[in-house]
Amino acid sequence: MTYETARAAFAEWGVDTETALDRLSHIPISMHCWQGDDVVGFETKTGSSGGGIQATGNHPGRARTPDELRADLEFAYGMIPGKHRLNLHAMYLDTEATPDRDEIEFTHFEPWVQWAAEQGLGLDFNPTFFAHAKADDNLTLSHPDAGIRDFWIEHGKRCREIAGQMGAALGSPCVNNIWVPDGYKDTPVDRMAARARLEASLDAMLAPPQDNARMRDAVESKLFGIGVEACTVGSHEFYMGYAIRKGTLLCLDMGHFHPTENIADKLSSVGLSVDEILLHVSRPMRWDSDHVILLDDSILQMAQELVSTGLLDRTHIGLDFFDATISRTAAWVIGTRNMQKALLRAFLLPWDQLRRSEDGLDYTTRLMVTEEYKDMPFGPVWDEFSARHDVPTGRTLITELDRYQGTVSGRG
Ligand code: RNT
Ligand code: ZN
């Protein structure tokens, strides 16, 4: 089917595909660097990630240096329509120097900033509170030892400063997302003390004022992780309260809730209380497993909520998955495009009719429309979007992904 035929089919429902294509081209997705190297980073002394984060698999082609990671990213962005962002973690510094986490500076990230400017990418940032000897107890900002807390507070402060400079250099606010692994394997006796320490550390870290036009802080909650099954200090309630009281962004990671909770359903509630939301779009399988996102119901519902609530303008869409059993570049491309495809489908829904049915308590029509709509020709509209952005689809895309993987398979 041609794009023109598909366009006419949507027009019959009162939907303009051109408007949808235009809206989609203005939505940057923040692609996470850590899918490219299994969350290892470029520090000289690295241990395992810890904190319940685990990439599994040994597919060839893991990026071992910043240059390899940038080459892989350039290829991936070339297979993804539109202009996007890169989400960097502090442990991905690019420098000959060997600063500890409490010594990092903007200069250690300058090659990334220069490259991002050349590529027309925005940058987002994350302090790295794991994969470090001072995080081995799975306690950082909430550690009972003030010395360890201070070390991490200093790391966090430096990251905020680096994020601000990144945002200033690229003319686009850098979202600095704070996630700490802090928690307990077995039932703690004083949760309040741990949470009070986390709160005080966050307050100290966030005290230096930063310009909203340069950087914005986000806080990310979690339900549990491997090794911290009994209690996560930074729980959803903890951070939701914190974000509301302190005016930070709230980060919702789709793998950080009970498996039967619908994260899409949370947007409208959270959006009433916080100014901006950060998403970590992910696919948990039985636990926070961070599988590559599919074009499945959870992603489609997320996109629909973003569009129907009008929260798209106040939401930063970041991705958070890592699979080391498949081509890492293909993982980026597949996942990022799926997020875009979900948004496109949401833009193409006949919202007026759906809202009218719902407001008139006509749930039959609402159900008939959403189900009949599943047969609509979304594919040709997506192909048109990709063609306009010079990006292949279908079998050509698969050939390209295979070809690139062939060039990196020999990496040791
Ligand atoms: C961990 C969090 C966090 C990390 C990244 C690497 O459970 O989801 O966002 O995945 O910071
Ligand atoms: Zn996350």
CSV table of C-alpha atoms in Angstrom, one decimal, residues 26-241:
chain,number,residue,atom,x,y,z
A,26,HIS,CA,9.9,17.0,16.8
A,27,ILE,CA,10.2,14.4,19.5
A,28,PRO,CA,13.7,13.6,20.5
A,29,ILE,CA,14.4,10.3,22.2
A,30,SER,CA,17.3,10.1,24.7
A,31,MET,CA,19.2,7.0,23.7
A,32,HIS,CA,21.2,5.5,26.5
A,33,CYS,CA,25.0,5.0,25.9
A,34,TRP,CA,25.1,1.9,28.1
A,35,GLN,CA,23.4,-0.5,25.7
A,36,GLY,CA,26.6,-0.2,23.6
A,37,ASP,CA,29.0,-1.7,26.1
A,38,ASP,CA,26.9,-3.7,28.7
A,39,VAL,CA,27.0,-0.9,31.3
A,40,VAL,CA,30.8,-1.2,31.8
A,41,GLY,CA,32.0,2.4,31.1
A,42,PHE,CA,35.5,3.7,30.5
A,43,GLU,CA,37.1,4.0,33.9
A,44,THR,CA,40.4,2.3,34.5
A,45,LYS,CA,39.3,0.3,37.5
A,46,THR,CA,36.0,-1.3,36.9
A,47,GLY,CA,34.2,-4.0,38.8
A,48,SER,CA,30.8,-5.4,38.1
A,49,SER,CA,27.9,-2.9,37.9
A,50,GLY,CA,26.4,-4.0,41.2
A,51,GLY,CA,23.2,-2.6,42.6
A,52,GLY,CA,21.1,-5.2,40.9
A,53,ILE,CA,22.0,-4.0,37.4
A,54,GLN,CA,23.0,-6.8,35.2
A,55,ALA,CA,23.7,-7.2,31.5
A,56,THR,CA,23.8,-10.8,30.5
A,57,GLY,CA,25.1,-12.4,27.3
A,58,ASN,CA,28.4,-12.3,25.3
A,59,HIS,CA,27.4,-11.4,21.8
A,60,PRO,CA,30.5,-10.1,19.9
A,61,GLY,CA,30.9,-6.4,19.3
A,62,ARG,CA,30.9,-4.7,22.7
A,63,ALA,CA,32.3,-1.2,22.4
A,64,ARG,CA,35.5,-1.1,24.4
A,65,THR,CA,36.6,2.5,23.9
A,66,PRO,CA,34.8,5.9,23.6
A,67,ASP,CA,35.8,5.9,19.9
A,68,GLU,CA,34.2,2.5,19.3
A,69,LEU,CA,31.1,3.6,21.2
A,70,ARG,CA,30.7,6.8,19.2
A,71,ALA,CA,31.2,4.9,15.9
A,72,ASP,CA,28.4,2.5,17.0
A,73,LEU,CA,26.2,5.3,18.0
A,74,GLU,CA,26.7,7.2,14.7
A,75,PHE,CA,25.7,4.0,12.9
A,76,ALA,CA,22.6,3.6,15.1
A,77,TYR,CA,21.4,7.2,14.9
A,78,GLY,CA,21.8,6.8,11.1
A,79,MET,CA,19.1,4.0,11.2
A,80,ILE,CA,16.7,6.0,13.4
A,81,PRO,CA,14.6,8.8,11.8
A,82,GLY,CA,14.9,12.3,13.3
A,83,LYS,CA,17.2,14.1,15.6
A,84,HIS,CA,17.8,12.7,19.0
A,85,ARG,CA,19.8,12.8,22.3
A,86,LEU,CA,22.5,10.8,23.9
A,87,ASN,CA,22.2,9.8,27.6
A,88,LEU,CA,25.6,9.5,29.1
A,89,HIS,CA,26.6,8.0,32.5
A,90,ALA,CA,29.5,9.6,34.4
A,91,MET,CA,31.5,6.4,34.1
A,92,TYR,CA,31.8,7.0,30.4
A,93,LEU,CA,34.3,9.8,30.7
A,94,ASP,CA,36.8,10.2,27.8
A,95,THR,CA,40.2,11.2,29.1
A,96,GLU,CA,43.7,10.0,29.7
A,97,ALA,CA,43.3,11.2,33.3
A,98,THR,CA,42.1,8.8,36.0
A,99,PRO,CA,39.9,10.9,38.3
A,100,ASP,CA,38.0,9.2,41.0
A,101,ARG,CA,34.2,9.8,41.0
A,102,ASP,CA,34.6,12.8,43.3
A,103,GLU,CA,37.2,14.3,41.0
A,104,ILE,CA,35.5,14.3,37.6
A,105,GLU,CA,35.1,17.6,35.7
A,106,PHE,CA,33.6,18.8,32.5
A,107,THR,CA,37.0,18.5,30.7
A,108,HIS,CA,36.8,14.8,31.1
A,109,PHE,CA,33.7,14.8,28.9
A,110,GLU,CA,34.6,17.4,26.4
A,111,PRO,CA,35.2,14.9,23.5
A,112,TRP,CA,31.6,13.8,23.9
A,113,VAL,CA,30.3,17.3,23.9
A,114,GLN,CA,32.3,18.2,20.8
A,115,TRP,CA,31.0,15.1,19.0
A,116,ALA,CA,27.4,15.7,20.1
A,117,ALA,CA,27.6,19.2,18.7
A,118,GLU,CA,29.0,17.9,15.4
A,119,GLN,CA,26.2,15.2,15.3
A,120,GLY,CA,23.5,17.7,16.2
A,121,LEU,CA,22.6,15.6,19.3
A,122,GLY,CA,21.5,16.9,22.7
A,123,LEU,CA,23.1,15.3,25.8
A,124,ASP,CA,21.6,14.0,29.0
A,125,PHE,CA,23.7,12.9,32.0
A,126,ASN,CA,23.7,10.6,35.1
A,127,PRO,CA,25.9,10.4,38.1
A,128,THR,CA,27.2,6.8,38.5
A,129,PHE,CA,26.5,5.6,42.0
A,130,PHE,CA,27.4,2.0,41.3
A,131,ALA,CA,30.4,-0.1,40.0
A,132,HIS,CA,32.7,1.4,42.6
A,133,ALA,CA,34.4,0.1,45.8
A,134,LYS,CA,32.5,2.8,47.8
A,135,ALA,CA,29.2,1.3,46.5
A,136,ASP,CA,30.0,-2.3,47.3
A,137,ASP,CA,27.6,-2.3,50.3
A,138,ASN,CA,24.8,-1.2,48.1
A,139,LEU,CA,24.7,1.9,50.2
A,140,THR,CA,25.8,5.3,48.8
A,141,LEU,CA,23.9,8.5,49.7
A,142,SER,CA,22.2,6.7,52.5
A,143,HIS,CA,25.3,5.0,53.9
A,144,PRO,CA,25.6,5.2,57.7
A,145,ASP,CA,29.2,6.4,57.3
A,146,ALA,CA,29.3,10.1,56.7
A,147,GLY,CA,32.6,9.9,54.8
A,148,ILE,CA,31.0,7.6,52.2
A,149,ARG,CA,28.0,9.8,51.9
A,150,ASP,CA,30.2,12.9,51.4
A,151,PHE,CA,32.1,11.1,48.7
A,152,TRP,CA,28.9,10.5,46.8
A,153,ILE,CA,27.5,13.9,47.5
A,154,GLU,CA,30.6,15.4,45.9
A,155,HIS,CA,30.2,13.1,42.9
A,156,GLY,CA,26.6,14.2,42.5
A,157,LYS,CA,27.5,17.9,42.8
A,158,ARG,CA,30.2,17.5,40.1
A,159,CYS,CA,27.8,15.7,37.8
A,160,ARG,CA,25.3,18.5,38.1
A,161,GLU,CA,28.0,21.0,37.2
A,162,ILE,CA,29.1,18.9,34.3
A,163,ALA,CA,25.4,18.5,33.1
A,164,GLY,CA,25.0,22.3,33.3
A,165,GLN,CA,28.0,22.9,31.2
A,166,MET,CA,26.9,20.3,28.7
A,167,GLY,CA,23.5,22.0,28.4
A,168,ALA,CA,25.1,25.4,28.0
A,169,ALA,CA,27.5,24.1,25.4
A,170,LEU,CA,24.8,22.5,23.3
A,171,GLY,CA,22.0,25.1,23.9
A,172,SER,CA,19.6,22.4,25.2
A,173,PRO,CA,18.9,21.6,28.9
A,174,CYS,CA,20.7,18.5,30.0
A,175,VAL,CA,18.6,16.2,32.2
A,176,ASN,CA,20.7,14.9,35.1
A,177,ASN,CA,19.1,11.7,36.5
A,178,ILE,CA,19.9,10.5,40.0
A,179,TRP,CA,19.5,6.8,40.7
A,180,VAL,CA,21.2,5.2,43.6
A,181,PRO,CA,21.3,1.4,44.3
A,182,ASP,CA,20.8,1.9,48.0
A,183,GLY,CA,18.9,-0.9,49.8
A,184,TYR,CA,18.9,-3.9,52.0
A,185,LYS,CA,19.0,-7.6,51.2
A,186,ASP,CA,17.2,-8.5,54.3
A,187,THR,CA,14.6,-6.7,56.4
A,188,PRO,CA,16.0,-3.5,57.9
A,189,VAL,CA,15.0,-2.4,61.4
A,190,ASP,CA,15.3,1.3,60.7
A,191,ARG,CA,14.1,2.3,57.3
A,192,MET,CA,13.4,5.8,58.4
A,193,ALA,CA,17.0,6.5,59.3
A,194,ALA,CA,18.2,5.3,55.9
A,195,ARG,CA,15.6,7.4,54.1
A,196,ALA,CA,16.4,10.5,56.3
A,197,ARG,CA,20.0,10.1,55.3
A,198,LEU,CA,19.2,9.8,51.7
A,199,GLU,CA,17.0,12.9,51.9
A,200,ALA,CA,19.7,14.9,53.6
A,201,SER,CA,22.4,13.8,51.1
A,202,LEU,CA,20.1,14.7,48.2
A,203,ASP,CA,19.4,18.1,49.7
A,204,ALA,CA,23.2,18.7,50.1
A,205,MET,CA,23.8,17.6,46.5
A,206,LEU,CA,21.0,19.7,45.0
A,207,ALA,CA,21.8,22.8,47.1
A,208,PRO,CA,24.1,24.6,44.6
A,209,PRO,CA,21.6,26.5,42.3
A,210,GLN,CA,21.6,25.5,38.7
A,211,ASP,CA,20.0,27.3,35.7
A,212,ASN,CA,16.9,25.4,34.5
A,213,ALA,CA,17.9,26.4,30.9
A,214,ARG,CA,21.1,24.5,31.3
A,215,MET,CA,20.3,21.5,33.4
A,216,ARG,CA,17.4,19.8,35.3
A,217,ASP,CA,17.6,17.2,38.0
A,218,ALA,CA,15.6,14.1,38.0
A,219,VAL,CA,15.2,11.4,40.7
A,220,GLU,CA,14.5,7.7,39.9
A,221,SER,CA,12.8,5.3,42.2
A,222,LYS,CA,12.9,1.5,42.3
A,223,LEU,CA,10.9,-1.3,43.8
A,224,PHE,CA,13.7,-3.8,44.4
A,225,GLY,CA,16.9,-5.2,42.9
A,226,ILE,CA,18.9,-8.4,43.0
A,227,GLY,CA,20.7,-8.1,46.3
A,228,VAL,CA,18.4,-5.5,47.7
A,229,GLU,CA,15.2,-7.6,47.8
A,230,ALA,CA,13.9,-6.4,51.2
A,231,CYS,CA,14.0,-2.7,50.9
A,232,THR,CA,15.0,0.0,48.4
A,233,VAL,CA,15.7,3.3,50.2
A,234,GLY,CA,14.7,5.4,47.2
A,235,SER,CA,11.3,3.9,46.7
A,236,HIS,CA,8.5,5.3,44.6
A,237,GLU,CA,6.8,7.1,47.5
A,238,PHE,CA,10.1,8.5,48.7
A,239,TYR,CA,11.0,10.1,45.4
A,240,MET,CA,7.5,11.1,44.4
A,241,GLY,CA,7.3,13.1,47.6
